[in-house]
Amino acid sequence: MVPNVNATPVTGRRGVYWQTGLCLVLLAGAGWLLRRHWPTVQHGALRLAVADQGWLLVAALAALGTWVSSALAQQGAVARRLPGGRLVAAQFAASAANHLLPAGLGAGAVNLRFLMRCGLPAGRGASALAVKGAAGAVVRLVLIAALAPVCPGLLRIPHVPAAVLLAVTAAAAVLLAVLVRARLWARCRGAVTAVAADIRDLHTRPVRAAALWGGSVAFAALHSLVLIAVTRAVGLPLSPARVALLYLAASGAAALLPTPGGLGSLDAALALALTASGTPAAAAASAVLGYRLLTMWLPLLPGLVVLGLLVRRRAL
C-alpha cells in the first residue's frame, strides 16, 4: 500500500488556515475594543509621554535582558554547546517573527531552523524547544503559587455555574476519548516520551539544568520587571509583588489565545488585571502601552532586520 504523502502537508495547511482565521477574528475584536475605549487609551499614552525617564530606562534594560535569558534557557535545553552570539541574535529575531505569526509559530520556526543549522536533527530540535517551553510553563506556575500567598485576594477564582462546569467536563472527556482512539494520540504520546527522556538526560548535566531553569526564571522575572518599572514610571501605587503576580496570571491567560505576540489578547488581559486590582483605566492603559512598546513595538523592526541578516548568512 502506497502512503499518502500529501496528507500531512494538507493537514498542516488546514491547521494554519484555522489559526489564521481565529487570529483575524481576535484581532478584529481587539480593534473594536480599541476603538470603543480610544479616549482612555489616548489619555494613557499622554501619561506615558511624561513618565519618569529613569524607571523607563530600567524597563528598557530589563527588556534587553529577556532575550539573553531566553538564549540561556535554550542553551540549557540542548546538550551540545551553541554559538552564544548567534543564539542571542536568534532569540531576538524569533521574538520579532513571533509577532507576525499566531500561536508562537514564528518563534518556533526561527529557533528550530537555528538549532538545525547548529547540527541538531529536526526531531532533536523540536524536542529541545518543547523542553524549553515545558520549563517555562513550570516556572510560571511555581512563581504564581509563590506570589499568591504574598498578595491574598488578588487572584479570584470566578464562580462557575454547575451546568457550565458539567458541560466543560463532558466536552473534555469526549475530546480525550477521541484523542485516545485517533492516530494522533500515538504521536503525542511518543513526543511526550521523547521530551521526558530529554529532560531526564539534561538533569544528569548540572550546568545544563542550571542554564535551563535559571534562564526560564530570569525570563519570567525580567518580563515582570519591565511591567513593574513601567508602573513605577507612570506613578501607579502597586507593590512589585502584586504587579509581578498580575503579569504572570495575565500572560498565562493570554497564551490560550493564539494571536501574534499576544497582540490584543495580552493587552486586554493586562489591562483587565490592572483595573481589577483597583488601578484607574487610564493609568492601566499607560502601563500596558509602555510594556508593549518596550517588549514588542520598538524591537520589532530591528528584530526583523536581524532575522534577515541571519537568513542571509545562512545561520537560519
Short mmCIF file of C-alpha atoms in Angstrom, two decimals:
data_model
loop_
_atom_site.label_atom_id
_atom_site.label_comp_id
_atom_site.label_asym_id
_atom_site.label_seq_id
_atom_site.Cartn_x
_atom_site.Cartn_y
_atom_site.Cartn_z
CA MET A 1 0.00 0.00 0.00
CA VAL A 2 1.43 3.37 -1.06
CA PRO A 3 1.31 6.01 1.70
CA ASN A 4 -0.44 9.26 1.03
CA VAL A 5 2.45 11.71 1.04
CA ASN A 6 0.15 14.68 0.60
CA ALA A 7 -1.88 14.07 3.75
CA THR A 8 0.47 15.76 6.21
CA PRO A 9 1.03 18.98 4.20
CA VAL A 10 -2.70 19.39 3.62
CA THR A 11 -3.41 18.86 7.32
CA GLY A 12 -0.70 21.36 8.19
CA ARG A 13 -2.12 23.93 5.80
CA ARG A 14 -5.61 23.46 7.22
CA GLY A 15 -4.21 24.00 10.72
CA VAL A 16 -2.54 27.22 9.63
CA TYR A 17 -5.78 28.39 7.96
CA TRP A 18 -7.78 27.74 11.14
CA GLN A 19 -5.17 29.51 13.29
CA THR A 20 -5.01 32.45 10.89
CA GLY A 21 -8.78 32.75 10.80
CA LEU A 22 -9.01 32.67 14.58
CA CYS A 23 -6.19 35.19 14.77
CA LEU A 24 -8.04 37.58 12.43
CA VAL A 25 -11.22 37.26 14.49
CA LEU A 26 -9.32 38.04 17.70
CA LEU A 27 -7.52 40.98 16.10
CA ALA A 28 -10.84 42.34 14.83
CA GLY A 29 -12.22 42.10 18.35
CA ALA A 30 -9.14 43.85 19.72
CA GLY A 31 -9.58 46.61 17.14
CA TRP A 32 -13.21 47.06 18.14
CA LEU A 33 -12.25 47.31 21.82
CA LEU A 34 -9.51 49.81 20.97
CA ARG A 35 -11.93 52.00 19.06
CA ARG A 36 -14.52 51.80 21.83
CA HIS A 37 -12.04 52.75 24.55
CA TRP A 38 -9.93 55.13 22.45
CA PRO A 39 -10.23 58.14 24.84
CA THR A 40 -8.85 56.04 27.69
CA VAL A 41 -6.00 54.74 25.52
CA GLN A 42 -5.21 58.26 24.32
CA HIS A 43 -5.11 59.56 27.89
CA GLY A 44 -2.84 56.67 28.85
CA ALA A 45 -0.46 57.48 26.00
CA LEU A 46 -0.23 61.11 27.12
CA ARG A 47 0.50 59.98 30.66
CA LEU A 48 3.24 57.67 29.39
CA ALA A 49 4.82 60.53 27.44
CA VAL A 50 5.55 62.40 30.70
CA ALA A 51 6.54 59.31 32.71
CA ASP A 52 9.71 59.04 34.81
CA GLN A 53 12.60 58.51 32.39
CA GLY A 54 14.76 56.71 34.93
CA TRP A 55 12.21 53.96 35.51
CA LEU A 56 11.63 53.67 31.76
CA LEU A 57 15.38 53.12 31.34
CA VAL A 58 15.23 50.33 33.93
CA ALA A 59 12.33 48.80 31.99
CA ALA A 60 14.27 49.02 28.72
CA LEU A 61 17.32 47.30 30.23
CA ALA A 62 15.09 44.55 31.64
CA ALA A 63 13.55 44.08 28.20
CA LEU A 64 17.02 43.64 26.69
CA GLY A 65 17.77 41.03 29.34
CA THR A 66 14.78 38.92 28.32
CA TRP A 67 16.48 37.85 25.08
CA VAL A 68 19.68 36.91 26.92
CA SER A 69 17.72 34.84 29.45
CA SER A 70 15.79 33.18 26.61
CA ALA A 71 19.09 32.25 24.98
CA LEU A 72 20.35 30.85 28.29
CA ALA A 73 17.25 28.68 28.67
CA GLN A 74 17.57 27.46 25.09
CA GLN A 75 21.20 26.52 25.67
CA GLY A 76 20.16 24.61 28.75
CA ALA A 77 17.68 22.59 26.71
CA VAL A 78 20.43 21.38 24.34
CA ALA A 79 23.26 19.02 25.27
CA ARG A 80 25.79 20.43 22.79
CA ARG A 81 27.26 23.91 23.09
CA LEU A 82 25.65 26.53 20.83
CA PRO A 83 27.37 29.69 19.47
CA GLY A 84 26.47 32.31 22.09
CA GLY A 85 26.28 35.42 19.92
CA ARG A 86 24.18 33.82 17.22
CA LEU A 87 21.99 32.19 19.87
CA VAL A 88 21.09 35.58 21.41
CA ALA A 89 20.56 37.05 17.92
CA ALA A 90 18.26 34.14 17.06
CA GLN A 91 16.14 34.79 20.17
CA PHE A 92 15.87 38.47 19.22
CA ALA A 93 14.86 37.54 15.67
CA ALA A 94 12.46 34.87 16.95
CA SER A 95 10.63 37.40 19.12
CA ALA A 96 10.09 39.60 16.05
CA ALA A 97 8.88 36.65 13.96
CA ASN A 98 6.55 35.69 16.79
CA HIS A 99 4.73 38.99 16.35
CA LEU A 100 3.89 38.15 12.74
CA LEU A 101 2.51 34.60 13.07
CA PRO A 102 -0.07 33.19 15.51
CA ALA A 103 0.39 30.63 18.29
CA GLY A 104 4.17 31.01 18.56
CA LEU A 105 4.71 29.64 15.04
CA GLY A 106 7.19 32.38 14.14
CA ALA A 107 9.46 31.92 17.16
CA GLY A 108 9.27 28.14 16.90
CA ALA A 109 10.22 28.14 13.22
CA VAL A 110 13.17 30.51 13.74
CA ASN A 111 14.53 28.59 16.73
CA LEU A 112 14.09 25.23 15.03
CA ARG A 113 15.94 26.41 11.93
CA PHE A 114 18.73 27.80 14.11
CA LEU A 115 19.12 24.52 16.01
CA MET A 116 19.17 22.58 12.76
CA ARG A 117 21.86 24.89 11.39
CA CYS A 118 23.84 24.09 14.55
CA GLY A 119 23.76 20.41 13.64
CA LEU A 120 20.73 19.11 15.53
CA PRO A 121 18.29 16.84 13.67
CA ALA A 122 14.78 18.23 13.25
CA GLY A 123 13.36 15.85 15.86
CA ARG A 124 16.01 16.78 18.41
CA GLY A 125 15.49 20.48 17.74
CA ALA A 126 11.73 20.20 18.21
CA SER A 127 12.29 18.27 21.43
CA ALA A 128 14.67 20.98 22.71
CA LEU A 129 12.02 23.63 22.03
CA ALA A 130 9.44 21.52 23.87
CA VAL A 131 11.79 21.14 26.85
CA LYS A 132 12.32 24.88 26.99
CA GLY A 133 8.56 25.53 26.74
CA ALA A 134 7.78 23.00 29.46
CA ALA A 135 10.36 24.54 31.79
CA GLY A 136 8.91 28.00 31.17
CA ALA A 137 5.38 26.80 31.96
CA VAL A 138 6.52 25.10 35.18
CA VAL A 139 8.42 28.21 36.27
CA ARG A 140 5.39 30.40 35.63
CA LEU A 141 3.12 28.15 37.71
CA VAL A 142 5.64 27.95 40.56
CA LEU A 143 6.07 31.75 40.63
CA ILE A 144 2.28 32.26 40.69
CA ALA A 145 1.97 29.75 43.53
CA ALA A 146 4.77 31.51 45.44
CA LEU A 147 3.38 35.03 44.95
CA ALA A 148 -0.31 34.28 45.52
CA PRO A 149 0.01 33.95 49.35
CA VAL A 150 2.00 37.21 49.43
CA CYS A 151 -0.88 39.01 47.69
CA PRO A 152 -4.03 37.45 49.21
CA GLY A 153 -7.26 38.14 47.39
CA LEU A 154 -5.55 39.47 44.26
CA LEU A 155 -6.37 36.42 42.14
CA ARG A 156 -10.00 35.47 42.49
CA ILE A 157 -11.41 32.29 41.01
CA PRO A 158 -14.68 33.26 39.31
CA HIS A 159 -17.86 31.46 40.26
CA VAL A 160 -18.74 28.93 37.57
CA PRO A 161 -22.31 27.60 37.41
CA ALA A 162 -22.63 23.85 37.91
CA ALA A 163 -24.19 23.41 34.46
CA VAL A 164 -21.26 25.13 32.74
CA LEU A 165 -18.75 23.11 34.75
CA LEU A 166 -20.55 19.88 33.84
CA ALA A 167 -20.63 20.81 30.14
CA VAL A 168 -16.92 21.63 30.10
CA THR A 169 -16.08 18.38 31.89
CA ALA A 170 -18.16 16.37 29.40
CA ALA A 171 -16.53 18.13 26.43
CA ALA A 172 -13.06 17.45 27.85
CA ALA A 173 -13.93 13.78 28.35
CA VAL A 174 -15.19 13.47 24.76
CA LEU A 175 -12.05 15.19 23.42
CA LEU A 176 -9.84 12.86 25.46
CA ALA A 177 -11.72 9.82 24.17
CA VAL A 178 -11.32 11.00 20.57
CA LEU A 179 -7.60 11.56 21.05
CA VAL A 180 -7.14 8.13 22.60
CA ARG A 181 -8.83 6.45 19.63
CA ALA A 182 -7.17 8.61 16.96
CA ARG A 183 -3.74 8.03 15.45
CA LEU A 184 -2.72 11.43 16.75
CA TRP A 185 -2.63 10.02 20.28
CA ALA A 186 0.27 7.68 19.45
CA ARG A 187 2.26 10.57 18.01
CA CYS A 188 1.54 12.80 21.02
CA ARG A 189 2.48 10.00 23.40
CA GLY A 190 5.73 9.42 21.51
CA ALA A 191 6.56 13.13 21.57
CA VAL A 192 5.86 13.41 25.31
CA THR A 193 8.01 10.35 25.97
CA ALA A 194 10.89 11.84 23.97
CA VAL A 195 10.65 15.18 25.78
CA ALA A 196 10.57 13.44 29.18
CA ALA A 197 13.67 11.44 28.22
CA ASP A 198 15.47 14.63 27.18
CA ILE A 199 14.56 16.32 30.47
CA ARG A 200 15.93 13.37 32.45
CA ASP A 201 19.10 13.40 30.36
CA LEU A 202 19.62 17.15 30.85
CA HIS A 203 19.36 16.79 34.62
CA THR A 204 22.36 14.48 34.58
CA ARG A 205 24.31 17.57 33.47
CA PRO A 206 24.09 20.13 36.33
CA VAL A 207 25.40 23.00 34.20
CA ARG A 208 22.77 22.47 31.51
CA ALA A 209 19.99 22.06 34.09
CA ALA A 210 21.06 25.28 35.82
CA ALA A 211 21.03 27.13 32.50
CA LEU A 212 17.58 25.80 31.59
CA TRP A 213 15.90 26.63 34.91
CA GLY A 214 17.91 29.76 35.60
CA GLY A 215 17.17 31.17 32.15
CA SER A 216 13.48 30.30 32.48
CA VAL A 217 13.21 32.01 35.87
CA ALA A 218 15.15 35.05 34.62
CA PHE A 219 12.91 35.32 31.54
CA ALA A 220 9.71 35.45 33.60
CA ALA A 221 11.27 37.71 36.24
CA LEU A 222 12.64 40.20 33.70
CA HIS A 223 9.32 40.48 31.89
CA SER A 224 7.70 41.12 35.26
CA LEU A 225 10.38 43.73 35.98
CA VAL A 226 9.57 45.53 32.73
CA LEU A 227 5.96 45.97 33.81
CA ILE A 228 6.97 46.83 37.39
CA ALA A 229 9.33 49.57 36.18
CA VAL A 230 6.70 50.96 33.80
CA THR A 231 4.09 51.10 36.56
CA ARG A 232 6.59 52.99 38.71
CA ALA A 233 7.34 55.32 35.81
CA VAL A 234 3.66 56.29 35.44
CA GLY A 235 3.15 56.56 39.20
CA LEU A 236 0.98 53.54 39.96
CA PRO A 237 0.96 52.71 43.70
CA LEU A 238 1.23 48.94 43.29
CA SER A 239 3.78 46.76 45.05
CA PRO A 240 6.27 44.85 42.86
CA ALA A 241 4.87 41.51 44.06
CA ARG A 242 1.32 42.47 43.04
CA VAL A 243 2.44 43.66 39.60
CA ALA A 244 4.52 40.52 39.04
CA LEU A 245 1.61 38.28 40.02
CA LEU A 246 -0.78 40.21 37.77
CA TYR A 247 1.64 39.93 34.86
CA LEU A 248 2.20 36.19 35.30
CA ALA A 249 -1.52 35.47 35.56
CA ALA A 250 -2.48 37.75 32.64
CA SER A 251 0.25 36.47 30.31
CA GLY A 252 -0.67 32.88 31.15
CA ALA A 253 -4.31 33.56 30.31
CA ALA A 254 -3.38 35.41 27.10
CA ALA A 255 -1.30 32.42 25.96
CA LEU A 256 -4.55 30.50 25.47
CA LEU A 257 -5.47 32.84 22.59
CA PRO A 258 -3.19 32.33 19.54
CA THR A 259 -2.68 35.91 18.39
CA PRO A 260 0.73 37.03 17.04
CA GLY A 261 2.84 38.01 20.04
CA GLY A 262 -0.29 38.10 22.19
CA LEU A 263 -1.44 41.16 20.27
CA GLY A 264 -4.81 42.16 21.64
CA SER A 265 -5.13 39.19 23.99
CA LEU A 266 -2.18 40.10 26.23
CA ASP A 267 -3.02 43.81 26.11
CA ALA A 268 -6.61 43.16 27.17
CA ALA A 269 -5.58 40.65 29.85
CA LEU A 270 -3.01 43.01 31.37
CA ALA A 271 -5.40 45.97 31.30
CA LEU A 272 -8.18 43.88 32.85
CA ALA A 273 -5.85 42.54 35.56
CA LEU A 274 -4.60 46.03 36.47
CA THR A 275 -8.06 47.61 36.54
CA ALA A 276 -9.45 44.69 38.56
CA SER A 277 -6.78 45.40 41.19
CA GLY A 278 -8.10 48.96 41.59
CA THR A 279 -5.95 50.82 39.03
CA PRO A 280 -7.74 53.60 37.10
CA ALA A 281 -8.37 52.69 33.46
CA ALA A 282 -6.17 55.46 32.03
CA ALA A 283 -3.25 54.54 34.30
CA ALA A 284 -3.63 50.85 33.39
CA ALA A 285 -3.64 51.78 29.70
CA SER A 286 -0.40 53.78 30.09
CA ALA A 287 1.29 50.85 31.87
CA VAL A 288 0.21 48.35 29.20
CA LEU A 289 1.27 50.70 26.40
CA GLY A 290 4.69 51.20 27.97
CA TYR A 291 5.21 47.47 28.47
CA ARG A 292 4.19 46.62 24.91
CA LEU A 293 6.23 49.47 23.46
CA LEU A 294 9.42 48.15 25.06
CA THR A 295 8.82 44.43 24.52
CA MET A 296 7.09 44.45 21.13
CA TRP A 297 6.83 47.60 19.04
CA LEU A 298 10.31 49.13 19.43
CA PRO A 299 12.21 45.83 18.96
CA LEU A 300 10.02 44.70 16.02
CA LEU A 301 11.83 46.39 13.13
CA PRO A 302 15.38 45.74 14.46
CA GLY A 303 14.36 42.13 15.12
CA LEU A 304 13.20 41.70 11.53
CA VAL A 305 16.48 43.19 10.30
CA VAL A 306 18.43 40.71 12.45
CA LEU A 307 16.21 37.91 11.13
CA GLY A 308 17.04 38.91 7.55
CA LEU A 309 20.76 39.03 8.31
CA LEU A 310 20.70 35.60 9.93
CA VAL A 311 18.91 34.13 6.91
CA ARG A 312 21.31 35.84 4.51
CA ARG A 313 24.34 34.48 6.39
CA ARG A 314 22.73 31.01 6.49
CA ALA A 315 22.59 31.00 10.28
CA LEU A 316 18.90 30.08 9.89
#
